[in-house]
PDB file of C-alpha atoms in Angstrom:
ATOM      1  CA  UNK A   1       0.854  -8.744 -18.925  1.00 90.00           C
ATOM      2  CA  UNK A   2       3.539  -9.704 -16.373  1.00 86.00           C
ATOM      3  CA  UNK A   3       6.403 -12.080 -17.031  1.00 88.00           C
ATOM      4  CA  UNK A   4       7.151 -13.041 -13.431  1.00 87.00           C
ATOM      5  CA  UNK A   5       7.424 -11.906  -9.832  1.00 87.00           C
ATOM      6  CA  UNK A   6      10.573 -10.929  -7.938  1.00 89.00           C
ATOM      7  CA  UNK A   7      10.458 -11.582  -4.197  1.00 91.00           C
ATOM      8  CA  UNK A   8      12.760  -9.590  -1.906  1.00 90.00           C
ATOM      9  CA  UNK A   9      13.820 -11.104   1.406  1.00 92.00           C
ATOM     10  CA  UNK A  10      15.706  -8.935   3.879  1.00 92.00           C
ATOM     11  CA  UNK A  11      18.342 -10.654   5.996  1.00 94.00           C
ATOM     12  CA  UNK A  12      20.720  -9.677   8.792  1.00 95.00           C
ATOM     13  CA  UNK A  13      23.304 -11.969   7.147  1.00 96.00           C
ATOM     14  CA  UNK A  14      22.406 -12.087   3.465  1.00 94.00           C
ATOM     15  CA  UNK A  15      25.677 -13.759   2.406  1.00 94.00           C
ATOM     16  CA  UNK A  16      25.108 -16.696   4.770  1.00 96.00           C
ATOM     17  CA  UNK A  17      21.419 -16.973   3.837  1.00 96.00           C
ATOM     18  CA  UNK A  18      22.283 -16.890   0.105  1.00 95.00           C
ATOM     19  CA  UNK A  19      24.758 -19.730   0.621  1.00 96.00           C
ATOM     20  CA  UNK A  20      22.097 -21.662   2.574  1.00 97.00           C
ATOM     21  CA  UNK A  21      19.522 -21.312  -0.223  1.00 97.00           C
ATOM     22  CA  UNK A  22      22.120 -22.342  -2.814  1.00 96.00           C
ATOM     23  CA  UNK A  23      23.953 -25.142  -1.000  1.00 96.00           C
ATOM     24  CA  UNK A  24      21.476 -26.554   1.535  1.00 96.00           C
ATOM     25  CA  UNK A  25      18.082 -25.904  -0.045  1.00 96.00           C
ATOM     26  CA  UNK A  26      19.612 -26.389  -3.528  1.00 96.00           C
ATOM     27  CA  UNK A  27      17.743 -23.526  -5.218  1.00 96.00           C
ATOM     28  CA  UNK A  28      19.141 -22.871  -8.726  1.00 96.00           C
ATOM     29  CA  UNK A  29      20.505 -19.331  -9.069  1.00 96.00           C
ATOM     30  CA  UNK A  30      22.108 -16.863 -11.426  1.00 96.00           C
ATOM     31  CA  UNK A  31      24.811 -14.447 -10.347  1.00 94.00           C
ATOM     32  CA  UNK A  32      23.662 -10.902 -11.103  1.00 93.00           C
ATOM     33  CA  UNK A  33      27.209  -9.706 -10.414  1.00 92.00           C
ATOM     34  CA  UNK A  34      29.560  -9.578  -7.435  1.00 89.00           C
ATOM     35  CA  UNK A  35      28.042 -12.746  -5.934  1.00 86.00           C
ATOM     36  CA  UNK A  36      24.535 -11.285  -5.815  1.00 89.00           C
ATOM     37  CA  UNK A  37      22.499 -14.437  -6.389  1.00 94.00           C
ATOM     38  CA  UNK A  38      18.969 -14.393  -7.783  1.00 95.00           C
ATOM     39  CA  UNK A  39      17.201 -17.673  -7.117  1.00 96.00           C
ATOM     40  CA  UNK A  40      14.680 -19.515  -9.231  1.00 95.00           C
ATOM     41  CA  UNK A  41      11.617 -20.201  -7.111  1.00 93.00           C
ATOM     42  CA  UNK A  42       9.268 -23.131  -7.431  1.00 91.00           C
ATOM     43  CA  UNK A  43       5.839 -22.405  -8.932  1.00 90.00           C
ATOM     44  CA  UNK A  44       4.071 -20.004  -6.625  1.00 90.00           C
ATOM     45  CA  UNK A  45       0.790 -18.441  -5.673  1.00 89.00           C
ATOM     46  CA  UNK A  46      -0.282 -15.349  -3.740  1.00 90.00           C
ATOM     47  CA  UNK A  47      -3.017 -14.590  -1.233  1.00 89.00           C
ATOM     48  CA  UNK A  48      -4.057 -11.217   0.182  1.00 88.00           C
ATOM     49  CA  UNK A  49      -4.723 -11.009   3.911  1.00 84.00           C
ATOM     50  CA  UNK A  50      -6.032  -7.957   5.805  1.00 85.00           C
ATOM     51  CA  UNK A  51      -3.509  -5.834   7.675  1.00 78.00           C
ATOM     52  CA  UNK A  52      -3.306  -2.690   9.771  1.00 73.00           C
ATOM     53  CA  UNK A  53       0.397  -2.373   8.909  1.00 62.00           C
ATOM     54  CA  UNK A  54       1.488   0.878   7.256  1.00 60.00           C
ATOM     55  CA  UNK A  55       4.122  -0.999   5.225  1.00 58.00           C
ATOM     56  CA  UNK A  56       7.402   0.387   3.962  1.00 58.00           C
ATOM     57  CA  UNK A  57       6.692   3.890   2.659  1.00 58.00           C
ATOM     58  CA  UNK A  58       9.443   5.637   0.664  1.00 59.00           C
ATOM     59  CA  UNK A  59       9.066   9.427   0.660  1.00 63.00           C
ATOM     60  CA  UNK A  60       6.064  10.477  -1.387  1.00 64.00           C
ATOM     61  CA  UNK A  61       5.140   6.954  -2.432  1.00 72.00           C
ATOM     62  CA  UNK A  62       2.306   4.627  -1.548  1.00 74.00           C
ATOM     63  CA  UNK A  63       3.140   1.890   0.991  1.00 74.00           C
ATOM     64  CA  UNK A  64       4.606  -1.290  -0.497  1.00 76.00           C
ATOM     65  CA  UNK A  65       2.862  -4.557   0.202  1.00 79.00           C
ATOM     66  CA  UNK A  66       4.633  -6.575   2.900  1.00 80.00           C
ATOM     67  CA  UNK A  67       4.321 -10.277   3.421  1.00 86.00           C
ATOM     68  CA  UNK A  68       5.565 -13.623   4.633  1.00 90.00           C
ATOM     69  CA  UNK A  69       7.148 -16.316   2.506  1.00 92.00           C
ATOM     70  CA  UNK A  70       6.139 -19.947   2.918  1.00 94.00           C
ATOM     71  CA  UNK A  71       7.677 -22.695   0.830  1.00 95.00           C
ATOM     72  CA  UNK A  72       5.001 -25.244  -0.139  1.00 95.00           C
ATOM     73  CA  UNK A  73       5.516 -29.001  -0.231  1.00 95.00           C
ATOM     74  CA  UNK A  74       3.561 -32.209  -0.769  1.00 95.00           C
ATOM     75  CA  UNK A  75       4.833 -33.930   2.405  1.00 97.00           C
ATOM     76  CA  UNK A  76       6.114 -31.705   5.198  1.00 97.00           C
ATOM     77  CA  UNK A  77       7.444 -34.611   7.273  1.00 97.00           C
ATOM     78  CA  UNK A  78       9.609 -35.822   4.365  1.00 97.00           C
ATOM     79  CA  UNK A  79      10.942 -32.289   3.866  1.00 97.00           C
ATOM     80  CA  UNK A  80      11.767 -32.041   7.577  1.00 97.00           C
ATOM     81  CA  UNK A  81      13.628 -35.380   7.478  1.00 97.00           C
ATOM     82  CA  UNK A  82      15.697 -34.257   4.470  1.00 96.00           C
ATOM     83  CA  UNK A  83      16.529 -30.916   6.087  1.00 97.00           C
ATOM     84  CA  UNK A  84      17.346 -32.403   9.489  1.00 96.00           C
ATOM     85  CA  UNK A  85      19.783 -34.772   7.722  1.00 96.00           C
ATOM     86  CA  UNK A  86      21.578 -31.556   6.684  1.00 96.00           C
ATOM     87  CA  UNK A  87      21.535 -30.266  10.299  1.00 95.00           C
ATOM     88  CA  UNK A  88      18.781 -27.735   9.575  1.00 96.00           C
ATOM     89  CA  UNK A  89      16.676 -26.895  12.628  1.00 93.00           C
ATOM     90  CA  UNK A  90      12.938 -27.312  12.005  1.00 96.00           C
ATOM     91  CA  UNK A  91      10.161 -26.109  14.299  1.00 97.00           C
ATOM     92  CA  UNK A  92       7.514 -28.588  15.465  1.00 98.00           C
ATOM     93  CA  UNK A  93       4.748 -29.319  12.942  1.00 98.00           C
ATOM     94  CA  UNK A  94       1.495 -27.481  13.666  1.00 97.00           C
ATOM     95  CA  UNK A  95      -1.877 -28.522  12.241  1.00 97.00           C
ATOM     96  CA  UNK A  96      -3.725 -25.494  10.872  1.00 95.00           C
ATOM     97  CA  UNK A  97      -7.128 -25.520   9.179  1.00 94.00           C
ATOM     98  CA  UNK A  98      -5.285 -24.789   5.902  1.00 92.00           C
ATOM     99  CA  UNK A  99      -2.556 -27.440   6.251  1.00 95.00           C
ATOM    100  CA  UNK A 100       0.510 -28.558   8.180  1.00 97.00           C
ATOM    101  CA  UNK A 101       3.141 -25.923   8.869  1.00 97.00           C
ATOM    102  CA  UNK A 102       6.624 -25.668  10.272  1.00 97.00           C
ATOM    103  CA  UNK A 103       9.535 -23.286   9.844  1.00 97.00           C
ATOM    104  CA  UNK A 104      13.242 -23.690   9.320  1.00 96.00           C
ATOM    105  CA  UNK A 105      15.998 -21.612  10.859  1.00 95.00           C
ATOM    106  CA  UNK A 106      18.260 -19.757   8.405  1.00 96.00           C
ATOM    107  CA  UNK A 107      21.906 -18.969   9.218  1.00 95.00           C
ATOM    108  CA  UNK A 108      20.907 -15.338   9.889  1.00 96.00           C
ATOM    109  CA  UNK A 109      18.547 -16.531  12.629  1.00 95.00           C
ATOM    110  CA  UNK A 110      15.414 -15.691  10.636  1.00 95.00           C
ATOM    111  CA  UNK A 111      12.748 -18.331  10.065  1.00 96.00           C
ATOM    112  CA  UNK A 112      11.395 -19.499   6.709  1.00 96.00           C
ATOM    113  CA  UNK A 113       7.852 -20.880   6.686  1.00 96.00           C
ATOM    114  CA  UNK A 114       7.194 -24.306   5.166  1.00 97.00           C
ATOM    115  CA  UNK A 115       3.776 -25.850   4.729  1.00 95.00           C
ATOM    116  CA  UNK A 116       1.844 -28.727   3.242  1.00 96.00           C
ATOM    117  CA  UNK A 117      -1.449 -27.221   2.056  1.00 95.00           C
ATOM    118  CA  UNK A 118      -4.759 -28.949   2.588  1.00 94.00           C
ATOM    119  CA  UNK A 119      -6.558 -26.284   0.511  1.00 90.00           C
ATOM    120  CA  UNK A 120      -6.795 -26.128  -3.283  1.00 88.00           C
ATOM    121  CA  UNK A 121      -3.630 -24.583  -4.731  1.00 88.00           C
ATOM    122  CA  UNK A 122      -3.379 -22.024  -7.500  1.00 89.00           C
ATOM    123  CA  UNK A 123       0.224 -22.521  -8.603  1.00 76.00           C
ATOM    124  CA  UNK A 124      -0.857 -24.941 -11.307  1.00 66.00           C
ATOM    125  CA  UNK A 125      -4.043 -23.032 -12.244  1.00 63.00           C
ATOM    126  CA  UNK A 126      -2.760 -22.257 -15.753  1.00 58.00           C
ATOM    127  CA  UNK A 127      -2.648 -25.979 -16.461  1.00 51.00           C
ATOM    128  CA  UNK A 128      -6.309 -26.307 -15.408  1.00 50.00           C
ATOM    129  CA  UNK A 129      -7.742 -23.421 -17.452  1.00 51.00           C
TER     130      UNK A 129
END
């Protein structure tokens, strides 16, 4: 039915954050024109959590889903070491019931979640069915 998902991230300095994703995090990208980069994401999964948030509601339309983006990894401490070698600031690692999490600081000042899941993952579910 669907061919993919397109994630929108809003940034106070989108040019600097685009350069960070391209040059520091090394995400492959295509230029959609005028330097507007669209990045290839790693395999992904989605979960739905309850919210009281009204969301972003354009006039006359239903509220759009809002969310947080976490990059997943197999070894969060190795990821932190690689990023810190590139002078990327990482938050302390926190043990959650669902895995180990940290965040990294983007040039805009926003944080990007990173976690090592301890739960079953769905991003390779197609290979298991």
